[in-house]
Coordinates of C-alpha atoms (C1' of nucleotides) in Angstrom, one line a residue:
Chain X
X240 CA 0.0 0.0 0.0
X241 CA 3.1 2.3 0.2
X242 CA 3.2 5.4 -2.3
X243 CA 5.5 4.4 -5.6
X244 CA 8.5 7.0 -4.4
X245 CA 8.7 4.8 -0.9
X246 CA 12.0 2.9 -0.4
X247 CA 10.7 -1.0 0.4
X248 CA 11.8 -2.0 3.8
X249 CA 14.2 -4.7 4.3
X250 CA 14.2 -7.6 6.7
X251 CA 15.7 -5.7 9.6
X252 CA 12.5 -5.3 10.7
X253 CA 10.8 -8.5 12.1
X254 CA 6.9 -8.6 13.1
X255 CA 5.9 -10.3 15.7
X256 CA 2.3 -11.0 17.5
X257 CA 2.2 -11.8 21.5
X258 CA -1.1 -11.9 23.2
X259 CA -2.0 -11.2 26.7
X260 CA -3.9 -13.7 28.7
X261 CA -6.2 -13.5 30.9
X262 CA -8.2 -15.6 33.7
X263 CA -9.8 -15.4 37.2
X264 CA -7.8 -17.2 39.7
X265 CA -8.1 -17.1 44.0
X266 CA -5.5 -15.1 45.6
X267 CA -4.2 -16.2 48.7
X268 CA -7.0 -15.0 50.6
X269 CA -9.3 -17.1 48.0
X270 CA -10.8 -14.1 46.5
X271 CA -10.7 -13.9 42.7
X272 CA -8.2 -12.2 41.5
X273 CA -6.9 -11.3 37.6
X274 CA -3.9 -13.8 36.4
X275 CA -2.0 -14.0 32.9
X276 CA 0.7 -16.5 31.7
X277 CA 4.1 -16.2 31.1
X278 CA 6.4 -18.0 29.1
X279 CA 10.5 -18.0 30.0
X280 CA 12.4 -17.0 26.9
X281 CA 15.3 -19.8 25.7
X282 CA 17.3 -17.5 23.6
X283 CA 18.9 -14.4 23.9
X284 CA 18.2 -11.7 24.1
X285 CA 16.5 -11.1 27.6
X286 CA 17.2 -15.0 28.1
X287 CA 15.9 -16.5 31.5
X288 CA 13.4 -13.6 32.1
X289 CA 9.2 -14.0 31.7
X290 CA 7.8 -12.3 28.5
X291 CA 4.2 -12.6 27.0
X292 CA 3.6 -15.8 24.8
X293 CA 4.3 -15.0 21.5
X294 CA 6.3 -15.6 18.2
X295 CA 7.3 -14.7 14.8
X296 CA 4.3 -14.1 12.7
X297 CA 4.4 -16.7 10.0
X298 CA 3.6 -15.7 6.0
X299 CA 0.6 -17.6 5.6
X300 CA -1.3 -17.1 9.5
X301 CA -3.5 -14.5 9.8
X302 CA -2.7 -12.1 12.6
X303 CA -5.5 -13.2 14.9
X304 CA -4.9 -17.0 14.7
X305 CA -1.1 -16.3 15.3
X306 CA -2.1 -15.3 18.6
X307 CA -4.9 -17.8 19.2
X308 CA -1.7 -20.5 18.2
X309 CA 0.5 -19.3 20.6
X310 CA -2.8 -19.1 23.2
X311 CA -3.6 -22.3 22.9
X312 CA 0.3 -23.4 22.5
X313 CA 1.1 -22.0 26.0
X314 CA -2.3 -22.8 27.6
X315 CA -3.9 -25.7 25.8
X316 CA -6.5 -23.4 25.5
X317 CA -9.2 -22.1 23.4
X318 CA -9.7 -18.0 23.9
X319 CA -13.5 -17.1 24.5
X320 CA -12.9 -13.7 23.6
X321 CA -10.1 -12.1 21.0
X322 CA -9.0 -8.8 20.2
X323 CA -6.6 -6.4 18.6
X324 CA -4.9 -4.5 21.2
X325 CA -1.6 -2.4 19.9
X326 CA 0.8 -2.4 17.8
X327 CA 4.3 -1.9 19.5
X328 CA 7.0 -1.0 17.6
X329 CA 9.7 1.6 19.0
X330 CA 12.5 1.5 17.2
X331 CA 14.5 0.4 20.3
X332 CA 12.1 -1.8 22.3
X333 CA 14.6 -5.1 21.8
X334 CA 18.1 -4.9 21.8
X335 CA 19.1 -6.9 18.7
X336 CA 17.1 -5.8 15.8
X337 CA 13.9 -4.0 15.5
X338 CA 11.0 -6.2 16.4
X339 CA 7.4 -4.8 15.7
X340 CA 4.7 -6.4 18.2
X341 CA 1.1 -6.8 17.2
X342 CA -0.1 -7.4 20.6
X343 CA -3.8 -9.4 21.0
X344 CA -5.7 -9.7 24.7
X345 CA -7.7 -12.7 25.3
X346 CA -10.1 -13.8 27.6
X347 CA -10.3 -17.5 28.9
X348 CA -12.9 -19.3 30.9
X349 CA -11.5 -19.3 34.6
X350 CA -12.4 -23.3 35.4
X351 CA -10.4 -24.6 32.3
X352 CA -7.3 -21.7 33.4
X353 CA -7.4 -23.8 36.3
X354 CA -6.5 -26.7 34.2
X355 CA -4.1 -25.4 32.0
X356 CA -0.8 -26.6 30.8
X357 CA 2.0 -25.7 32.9
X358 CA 5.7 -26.4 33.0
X359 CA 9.2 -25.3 33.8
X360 CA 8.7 -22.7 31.0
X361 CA 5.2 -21.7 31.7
X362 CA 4.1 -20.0 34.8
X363 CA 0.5 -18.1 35.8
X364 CA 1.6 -14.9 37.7
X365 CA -1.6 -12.8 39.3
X366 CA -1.8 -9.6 36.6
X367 CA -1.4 -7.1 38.9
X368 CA 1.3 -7.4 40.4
X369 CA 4.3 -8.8 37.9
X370 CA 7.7 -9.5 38.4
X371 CA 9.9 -7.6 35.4
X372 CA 9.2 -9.0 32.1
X373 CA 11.0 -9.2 29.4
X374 CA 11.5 -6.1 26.5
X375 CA 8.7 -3.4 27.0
X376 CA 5.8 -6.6 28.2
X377 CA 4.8 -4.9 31.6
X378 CA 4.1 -1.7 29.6
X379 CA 2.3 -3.8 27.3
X380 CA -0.2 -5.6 30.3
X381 CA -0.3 -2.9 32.0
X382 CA -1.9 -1.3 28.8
X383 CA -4.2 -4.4 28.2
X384 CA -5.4 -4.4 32.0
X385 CA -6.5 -0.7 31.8
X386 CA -8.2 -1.8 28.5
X387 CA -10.0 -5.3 30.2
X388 CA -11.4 -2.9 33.0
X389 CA -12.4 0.0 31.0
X390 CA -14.3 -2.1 28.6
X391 CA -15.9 -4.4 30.9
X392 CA -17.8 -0.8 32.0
X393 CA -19.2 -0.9 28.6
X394 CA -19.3 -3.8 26.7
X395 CA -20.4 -7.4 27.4
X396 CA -16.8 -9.5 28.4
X397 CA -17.4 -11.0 31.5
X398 CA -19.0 -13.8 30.7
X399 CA -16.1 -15.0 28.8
X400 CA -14.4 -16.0 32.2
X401 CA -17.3 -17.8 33.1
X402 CA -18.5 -21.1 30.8
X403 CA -22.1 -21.6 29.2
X404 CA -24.6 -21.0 32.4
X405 CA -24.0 -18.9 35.2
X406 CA -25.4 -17.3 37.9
X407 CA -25.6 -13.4 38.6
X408 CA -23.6 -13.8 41.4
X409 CA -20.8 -15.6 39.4
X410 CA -20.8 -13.0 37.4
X411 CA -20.7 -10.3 39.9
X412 CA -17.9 -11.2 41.5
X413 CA -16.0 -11.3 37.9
X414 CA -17.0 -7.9 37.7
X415 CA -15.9 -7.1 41.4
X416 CA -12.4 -9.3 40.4
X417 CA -11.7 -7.2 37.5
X418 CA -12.7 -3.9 38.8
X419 CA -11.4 -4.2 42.1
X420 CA -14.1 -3.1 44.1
X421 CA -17.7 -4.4 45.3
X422 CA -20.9 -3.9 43.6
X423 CA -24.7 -3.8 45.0
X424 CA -26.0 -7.0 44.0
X425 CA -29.4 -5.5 44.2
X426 CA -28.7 -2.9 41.4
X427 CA -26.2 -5.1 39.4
X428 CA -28.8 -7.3 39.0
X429 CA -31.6 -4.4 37.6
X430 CA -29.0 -3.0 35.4
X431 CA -27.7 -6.5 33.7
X432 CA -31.3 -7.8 33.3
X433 CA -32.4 -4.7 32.0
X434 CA -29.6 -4.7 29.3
X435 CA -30.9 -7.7 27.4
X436 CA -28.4 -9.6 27.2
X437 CA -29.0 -12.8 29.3
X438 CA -31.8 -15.3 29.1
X439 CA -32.8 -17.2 31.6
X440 CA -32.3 -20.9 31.2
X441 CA -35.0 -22.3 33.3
X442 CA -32.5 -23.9 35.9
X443 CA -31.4 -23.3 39.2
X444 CA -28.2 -23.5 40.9
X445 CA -29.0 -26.2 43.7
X446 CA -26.6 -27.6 46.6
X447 CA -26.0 -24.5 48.4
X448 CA -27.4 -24.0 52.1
X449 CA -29.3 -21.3 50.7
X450 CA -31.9 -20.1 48.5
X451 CA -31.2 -21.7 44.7
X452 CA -29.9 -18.9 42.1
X453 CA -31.3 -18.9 38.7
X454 CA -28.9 -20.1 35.8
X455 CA -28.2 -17.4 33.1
X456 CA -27.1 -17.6 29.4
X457 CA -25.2 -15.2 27.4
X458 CA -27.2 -14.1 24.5
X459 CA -25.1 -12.0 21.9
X460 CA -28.2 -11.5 19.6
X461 CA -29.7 -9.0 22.0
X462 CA -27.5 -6.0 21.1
X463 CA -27.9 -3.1 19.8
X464 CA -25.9 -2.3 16.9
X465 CA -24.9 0.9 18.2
X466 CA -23.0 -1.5 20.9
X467 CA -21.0 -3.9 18.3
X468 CA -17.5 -2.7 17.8
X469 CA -16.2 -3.8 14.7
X470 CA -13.0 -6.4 14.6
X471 CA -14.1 -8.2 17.6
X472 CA -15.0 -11.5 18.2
X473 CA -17.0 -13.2 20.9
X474 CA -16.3 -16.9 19.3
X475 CA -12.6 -16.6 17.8
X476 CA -12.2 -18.9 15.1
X477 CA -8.7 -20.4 16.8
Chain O
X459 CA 10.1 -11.5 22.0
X460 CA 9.1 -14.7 19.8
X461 CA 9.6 -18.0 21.5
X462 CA 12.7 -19.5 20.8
X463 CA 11.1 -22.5 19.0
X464 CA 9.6 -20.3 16.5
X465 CA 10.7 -19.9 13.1
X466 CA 11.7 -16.6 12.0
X467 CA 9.5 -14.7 9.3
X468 CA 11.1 -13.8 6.4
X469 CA 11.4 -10.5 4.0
X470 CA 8.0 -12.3 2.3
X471 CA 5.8 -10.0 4.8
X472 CA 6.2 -6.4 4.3
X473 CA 5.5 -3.7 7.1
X474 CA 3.6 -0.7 6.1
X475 CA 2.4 2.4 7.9
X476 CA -1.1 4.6 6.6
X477 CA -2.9 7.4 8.0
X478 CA -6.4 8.2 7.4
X479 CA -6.5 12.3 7.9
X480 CA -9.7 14.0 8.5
X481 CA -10.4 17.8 8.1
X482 CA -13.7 19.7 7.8
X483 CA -14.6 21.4 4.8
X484 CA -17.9 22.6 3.6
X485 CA -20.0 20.2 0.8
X486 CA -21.5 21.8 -2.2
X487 CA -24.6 23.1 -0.1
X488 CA -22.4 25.0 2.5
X489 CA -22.2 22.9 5.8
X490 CA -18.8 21.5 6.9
X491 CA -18.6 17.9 6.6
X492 CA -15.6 15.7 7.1
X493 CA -13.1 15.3 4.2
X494 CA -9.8 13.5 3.7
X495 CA -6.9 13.6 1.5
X496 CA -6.0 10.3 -1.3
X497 CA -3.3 9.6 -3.1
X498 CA -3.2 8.1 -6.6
X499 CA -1.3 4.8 -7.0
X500 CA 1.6 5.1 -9.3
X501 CA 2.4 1.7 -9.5
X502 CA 1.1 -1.9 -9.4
X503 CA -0.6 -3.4 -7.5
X504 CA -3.7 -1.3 -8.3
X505 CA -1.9 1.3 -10.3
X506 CA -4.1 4.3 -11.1
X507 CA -6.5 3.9 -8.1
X508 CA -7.3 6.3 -5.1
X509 CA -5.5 5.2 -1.5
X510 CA -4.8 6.1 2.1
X511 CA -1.5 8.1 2.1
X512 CA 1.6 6.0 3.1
X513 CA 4.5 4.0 2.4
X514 CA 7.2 1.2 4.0
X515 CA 8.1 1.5 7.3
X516 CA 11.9 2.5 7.5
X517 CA 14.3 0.5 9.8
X518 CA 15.0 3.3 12.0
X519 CA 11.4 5.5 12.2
X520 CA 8.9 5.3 14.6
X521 CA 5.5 4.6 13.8
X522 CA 4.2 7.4 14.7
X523 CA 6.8 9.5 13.5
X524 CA 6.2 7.5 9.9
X525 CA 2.2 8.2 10.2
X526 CA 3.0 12.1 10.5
X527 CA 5.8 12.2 7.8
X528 CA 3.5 10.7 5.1
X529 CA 0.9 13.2 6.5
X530 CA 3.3 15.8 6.1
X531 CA 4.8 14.6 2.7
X532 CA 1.1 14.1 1.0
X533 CA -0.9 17.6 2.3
X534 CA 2.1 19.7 3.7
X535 CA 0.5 20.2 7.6
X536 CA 1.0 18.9 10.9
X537 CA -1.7 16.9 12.8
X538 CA -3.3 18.2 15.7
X539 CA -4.3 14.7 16.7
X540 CA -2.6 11.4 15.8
X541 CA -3.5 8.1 16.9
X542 CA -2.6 4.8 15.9
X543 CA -6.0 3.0 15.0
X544 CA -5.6 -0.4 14.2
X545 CA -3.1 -3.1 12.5
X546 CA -4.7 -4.5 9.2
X547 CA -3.0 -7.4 8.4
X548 CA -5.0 -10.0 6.7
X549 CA -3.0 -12.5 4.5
X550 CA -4.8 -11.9 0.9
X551 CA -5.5 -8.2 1.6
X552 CA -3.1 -7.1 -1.0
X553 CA -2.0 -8.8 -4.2
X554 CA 1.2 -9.3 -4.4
X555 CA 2.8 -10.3 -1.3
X556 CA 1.7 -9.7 2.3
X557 CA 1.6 -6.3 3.9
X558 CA 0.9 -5.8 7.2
X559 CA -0.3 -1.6 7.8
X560 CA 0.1 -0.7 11.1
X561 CA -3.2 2.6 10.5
X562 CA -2.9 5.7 12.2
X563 CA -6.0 8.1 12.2
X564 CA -5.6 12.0 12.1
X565 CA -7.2 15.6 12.7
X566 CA -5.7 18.5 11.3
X567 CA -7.0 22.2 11.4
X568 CA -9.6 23.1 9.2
X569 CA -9.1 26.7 7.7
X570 CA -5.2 24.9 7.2
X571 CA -6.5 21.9 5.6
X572 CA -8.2 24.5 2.6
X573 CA -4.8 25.6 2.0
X574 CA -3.5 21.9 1.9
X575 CA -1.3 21.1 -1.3
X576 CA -2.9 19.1 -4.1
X577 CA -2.1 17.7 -7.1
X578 CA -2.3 15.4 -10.2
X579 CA -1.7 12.5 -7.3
X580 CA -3.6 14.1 -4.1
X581 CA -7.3 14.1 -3.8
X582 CA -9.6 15.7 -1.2
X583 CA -13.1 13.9 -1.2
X584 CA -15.8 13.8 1.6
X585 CA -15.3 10.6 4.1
X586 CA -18.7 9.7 3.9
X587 CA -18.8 9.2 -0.2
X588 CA -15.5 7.7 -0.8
X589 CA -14.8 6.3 -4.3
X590 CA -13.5 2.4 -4.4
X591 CA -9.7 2.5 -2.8
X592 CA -7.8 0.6 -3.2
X593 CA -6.7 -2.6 -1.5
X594 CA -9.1 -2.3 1.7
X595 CA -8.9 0.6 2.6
X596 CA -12.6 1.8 2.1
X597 CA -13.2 -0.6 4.9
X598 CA -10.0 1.0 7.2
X599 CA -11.7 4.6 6.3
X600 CA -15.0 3.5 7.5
X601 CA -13.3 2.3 10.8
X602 CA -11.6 5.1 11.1
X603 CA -14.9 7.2 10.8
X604 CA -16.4 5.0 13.5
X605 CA -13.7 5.6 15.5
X606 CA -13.7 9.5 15.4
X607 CA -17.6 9.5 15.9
X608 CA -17.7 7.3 19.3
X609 CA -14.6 9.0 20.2
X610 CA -15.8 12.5 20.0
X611 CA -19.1 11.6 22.1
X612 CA -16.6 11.1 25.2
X613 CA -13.1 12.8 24.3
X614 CA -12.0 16.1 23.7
X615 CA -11.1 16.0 20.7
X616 CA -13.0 18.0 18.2
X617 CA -10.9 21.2 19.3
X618 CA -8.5 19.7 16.9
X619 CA -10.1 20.5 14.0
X620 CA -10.4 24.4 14.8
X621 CA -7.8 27.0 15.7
X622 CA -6.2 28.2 18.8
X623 CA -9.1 30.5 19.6
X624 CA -12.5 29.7 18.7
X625 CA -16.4 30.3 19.9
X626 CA -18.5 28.0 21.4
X627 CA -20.7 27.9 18.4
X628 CA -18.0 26.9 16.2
X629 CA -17.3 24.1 18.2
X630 CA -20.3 22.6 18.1
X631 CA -20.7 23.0 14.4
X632 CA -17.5 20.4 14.5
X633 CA -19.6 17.8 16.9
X634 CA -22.4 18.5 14.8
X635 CA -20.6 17.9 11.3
X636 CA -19.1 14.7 12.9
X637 CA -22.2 12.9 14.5
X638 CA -24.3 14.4 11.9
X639 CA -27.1 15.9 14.0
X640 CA -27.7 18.8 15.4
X641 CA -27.2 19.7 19.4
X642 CA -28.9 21.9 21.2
X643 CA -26.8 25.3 22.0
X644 CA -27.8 25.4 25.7
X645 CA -27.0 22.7 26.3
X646 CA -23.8 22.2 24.9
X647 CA -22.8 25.3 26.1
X648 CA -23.4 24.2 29.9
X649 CA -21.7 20.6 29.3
X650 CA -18.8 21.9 27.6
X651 CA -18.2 24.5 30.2
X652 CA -18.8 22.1 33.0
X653 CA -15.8 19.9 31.7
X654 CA -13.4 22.2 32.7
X655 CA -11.5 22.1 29.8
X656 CA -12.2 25.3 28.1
X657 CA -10.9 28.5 29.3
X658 CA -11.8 32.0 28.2
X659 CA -9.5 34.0 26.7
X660 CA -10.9 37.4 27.1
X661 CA -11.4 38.5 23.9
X662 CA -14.5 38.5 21.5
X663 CA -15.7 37.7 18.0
X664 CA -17.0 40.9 16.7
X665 CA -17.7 41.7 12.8
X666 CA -21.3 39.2 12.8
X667 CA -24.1 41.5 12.8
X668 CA -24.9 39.8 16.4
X669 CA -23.9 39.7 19.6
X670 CA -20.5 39.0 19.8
X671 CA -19.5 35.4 21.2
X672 CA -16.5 35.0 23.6
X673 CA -13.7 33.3 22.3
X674 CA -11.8 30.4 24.1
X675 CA -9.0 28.3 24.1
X676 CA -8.7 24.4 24.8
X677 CA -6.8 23.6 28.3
X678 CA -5.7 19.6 28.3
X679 CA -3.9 20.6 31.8
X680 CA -7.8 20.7 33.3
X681 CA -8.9 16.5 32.6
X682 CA -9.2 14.7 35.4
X683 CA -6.5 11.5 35.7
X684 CA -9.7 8.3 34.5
X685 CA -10.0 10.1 31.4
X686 CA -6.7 10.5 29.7
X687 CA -6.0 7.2 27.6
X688 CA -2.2 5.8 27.5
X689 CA -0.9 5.8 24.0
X690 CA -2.9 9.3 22.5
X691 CA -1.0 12.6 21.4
X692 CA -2.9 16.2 21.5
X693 CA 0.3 17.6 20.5
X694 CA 2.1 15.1 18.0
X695 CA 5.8 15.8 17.3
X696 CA 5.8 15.5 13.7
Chain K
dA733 C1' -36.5 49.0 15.9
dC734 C1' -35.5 44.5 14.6
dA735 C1' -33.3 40.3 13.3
dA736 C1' -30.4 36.8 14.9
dA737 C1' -27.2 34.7 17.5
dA738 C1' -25.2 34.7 22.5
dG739 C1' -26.2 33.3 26.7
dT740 C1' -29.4 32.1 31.1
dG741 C1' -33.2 29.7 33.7
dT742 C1' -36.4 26.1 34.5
dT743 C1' -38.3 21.8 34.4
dA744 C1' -38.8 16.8 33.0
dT745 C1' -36.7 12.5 32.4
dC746 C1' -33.6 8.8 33.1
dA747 C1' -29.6 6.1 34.7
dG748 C1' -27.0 5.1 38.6
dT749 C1' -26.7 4.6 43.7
dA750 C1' -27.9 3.5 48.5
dC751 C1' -30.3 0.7 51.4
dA752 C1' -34.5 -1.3 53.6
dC753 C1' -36.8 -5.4 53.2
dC754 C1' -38.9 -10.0 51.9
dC755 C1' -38.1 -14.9 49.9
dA756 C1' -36.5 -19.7 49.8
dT757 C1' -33.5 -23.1 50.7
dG758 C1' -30.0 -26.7 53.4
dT759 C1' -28.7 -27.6 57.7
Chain I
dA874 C1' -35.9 -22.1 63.3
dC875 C1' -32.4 -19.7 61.4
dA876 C1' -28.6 -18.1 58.9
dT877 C1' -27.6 -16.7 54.4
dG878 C1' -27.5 -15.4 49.9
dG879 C1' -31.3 -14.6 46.3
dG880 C1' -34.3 -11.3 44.9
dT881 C1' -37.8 -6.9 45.1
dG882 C1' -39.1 -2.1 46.4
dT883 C1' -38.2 2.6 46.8
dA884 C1' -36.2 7.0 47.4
dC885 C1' -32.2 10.1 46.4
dT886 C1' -28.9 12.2 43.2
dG887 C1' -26.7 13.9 39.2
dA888 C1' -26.4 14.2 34.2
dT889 C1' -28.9 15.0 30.0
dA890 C1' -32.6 16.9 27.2
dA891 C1' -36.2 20.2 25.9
dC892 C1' -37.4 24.7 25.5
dA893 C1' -38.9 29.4 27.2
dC894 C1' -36.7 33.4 27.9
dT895 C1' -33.4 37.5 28.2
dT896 C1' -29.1 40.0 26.3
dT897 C1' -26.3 42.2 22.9
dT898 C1' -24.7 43.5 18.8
dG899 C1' -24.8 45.4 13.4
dT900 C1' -27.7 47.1 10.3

DNA sequence: ACAAAAGTGTTATCAGTACACCCATGT
DNA sequence: ACATGGGTGTACTGATAACACTTTTGT
């Protein structure tokens, strides 16, 4: 797309694509809190410390399933939501060569996080509070947290931490995880009914020495289209 | 900051920067409405067809600093605003070899904009009309135009497209061209004013056969800390 | 004087918030 | 029965919208 006069760029600059992960985990103190995974880097340079998983992007992968690959490489799992986040690419952000980042932020469901893959070269570190990463990555979650929790205001997300049914508890407290502070159950309730986008499955939570929730379902139909964003997926394809 | 098991990507995937710019100007009945510069394609692919000013991304350039040379190079002003916008990158989107644009979006000043430079190769045509571009960048321009609409509703933006000094009525008439309705002066007046981010300079309009409106000046120093955004310039160094 | 835009005042409506209170279940 | 979270009712507050009204200028 570059005007005629341009001079073409040579390889010097490589392109890359990481994504930031993101699930609800207990703290020590059991309450959900927001957790990503890092991956130890094996080569110079920045050997030995964490960085974000990532990779080269390859000639024939689109950009988004690059970083659903690498999602599901370092997790084993599937992302149930997807987006663009930046593009990083200052000219001195890795010491060997210019590397330009497309950076993606994901959202996976918090019971299979619990599962995931693990390993010497995989660790799940709580989001807000990392050890130094690698290059320019604690910018670069830093950025995607202030993203999650400004969106989640506005825009349908939470229920990708949770799976298919869930009750409005469950997904209070996501809310109250990722926004770090409590919310009146009364009014959350009013104001997430009222936006239309749950149904009701006809099932209750039972098992609990208390009265039985009702079991909710996402419904992505219900929006407005003044509220879809476009280049964002609820489903990525991975 | 790939993994180390990754294989490199090769010179077969090209890194390109574009800026869509947007300027009011008025249509053929009189009322502004946003416009932004083309350039013509002097080469194949797509040789002879109307596109988003840009080019390769050198080695040792910034991407921002590439988004507001092209800017400069194709119109002959300086942005007032200049964000990145998104990172098109889709495998088949050009013929000819992958290119990955890294988009920045851009307002410049309005009365400037009339003075712009043109040519055989540079075109000025109304955002909301656009002839086919080519590649896809109808489809980036109409992102773009999303993205300046919602942004405008809760950012203070739309002082870009004016001078240093300007009335309240003239600002609106910028919201007004860009969400396309009309708002009620009162109204607008009291919300702007209640923002904090407009400070009165003194002085007056005088010349219209009315009363003559105060004139003020945009103060960034006055937003409050939850509503700047990391990674946006008011100022842009070009 | 008068037209027209600048600027002020007033009220209605609506979304968000706080909080009192009732409901239904397992133990 | 009772403790506990599920669920409903209601009143307060602040932001936005609609619109009547007054002010100030050039002609």
């Amino acid at each position: 797309m570059p005007q005629a006069d341009e001079v073409q760029n040579d390889a010097s600059t490589r392109l890359a694509v990481s994504t930031v992960i993101f699930a609800l985990r207990p703290d020590h103190t059991g309450r959900p809190v927001l957790w990503t995974p890092l991956v130890r880097r094996t080569r110079e340079p920045q050997l030995g410390l964490w960085a974000l998983p990532g990779g080269w992007l390859p000639p024939n992968e689109e950009l988004e399933a690059a970083a659903a690959r690498t999602l599901r490489l370092t997790t084993d799992l599937a992302p149930k939501y997807l987006e663009q986040l930046y593009t990083f690419g200052e000219v001195d952000r890795s010491p060997g060569g210019r590397v330009v980042s497309v950076v993606y932020w994901a959202l996976v469901q918090s019971d299979e996080a619990a599962r995931a893959a693990v390993g010497p070269n995989v660790r799940w570190v709580p989001a807000d509070t990392l050890p130094g990463l690698a290059f320019d990555h604690n910018r670069i979650v830093d950025y995607a947290l202030w993203r999650l929790r400004t969106k989640v205001e506005y825009a349908e997300i939470a229920h990708a931490f949770l799976g298919e049914t869930f009750t409005l508890a469950e997904l209070r407290e996501v809310y109250e995880a990722v926004l770090q502070r409590p919310l009146d159950p009364a009014n959350f309730r009013r104001t997430l009914l009222a936006s239309g986008t749950l149904r009701e499955t006809g099932e209750r939570l039972a098992g609990a020495p208390h009265r039985p929730p009702k079991l909710y379902r996402y419904d992505s139909s219900a929006r407005t289209a003044e509220a879809r964003e476009p280049f964002t997926r609820e489903r990525p394809a991975s």
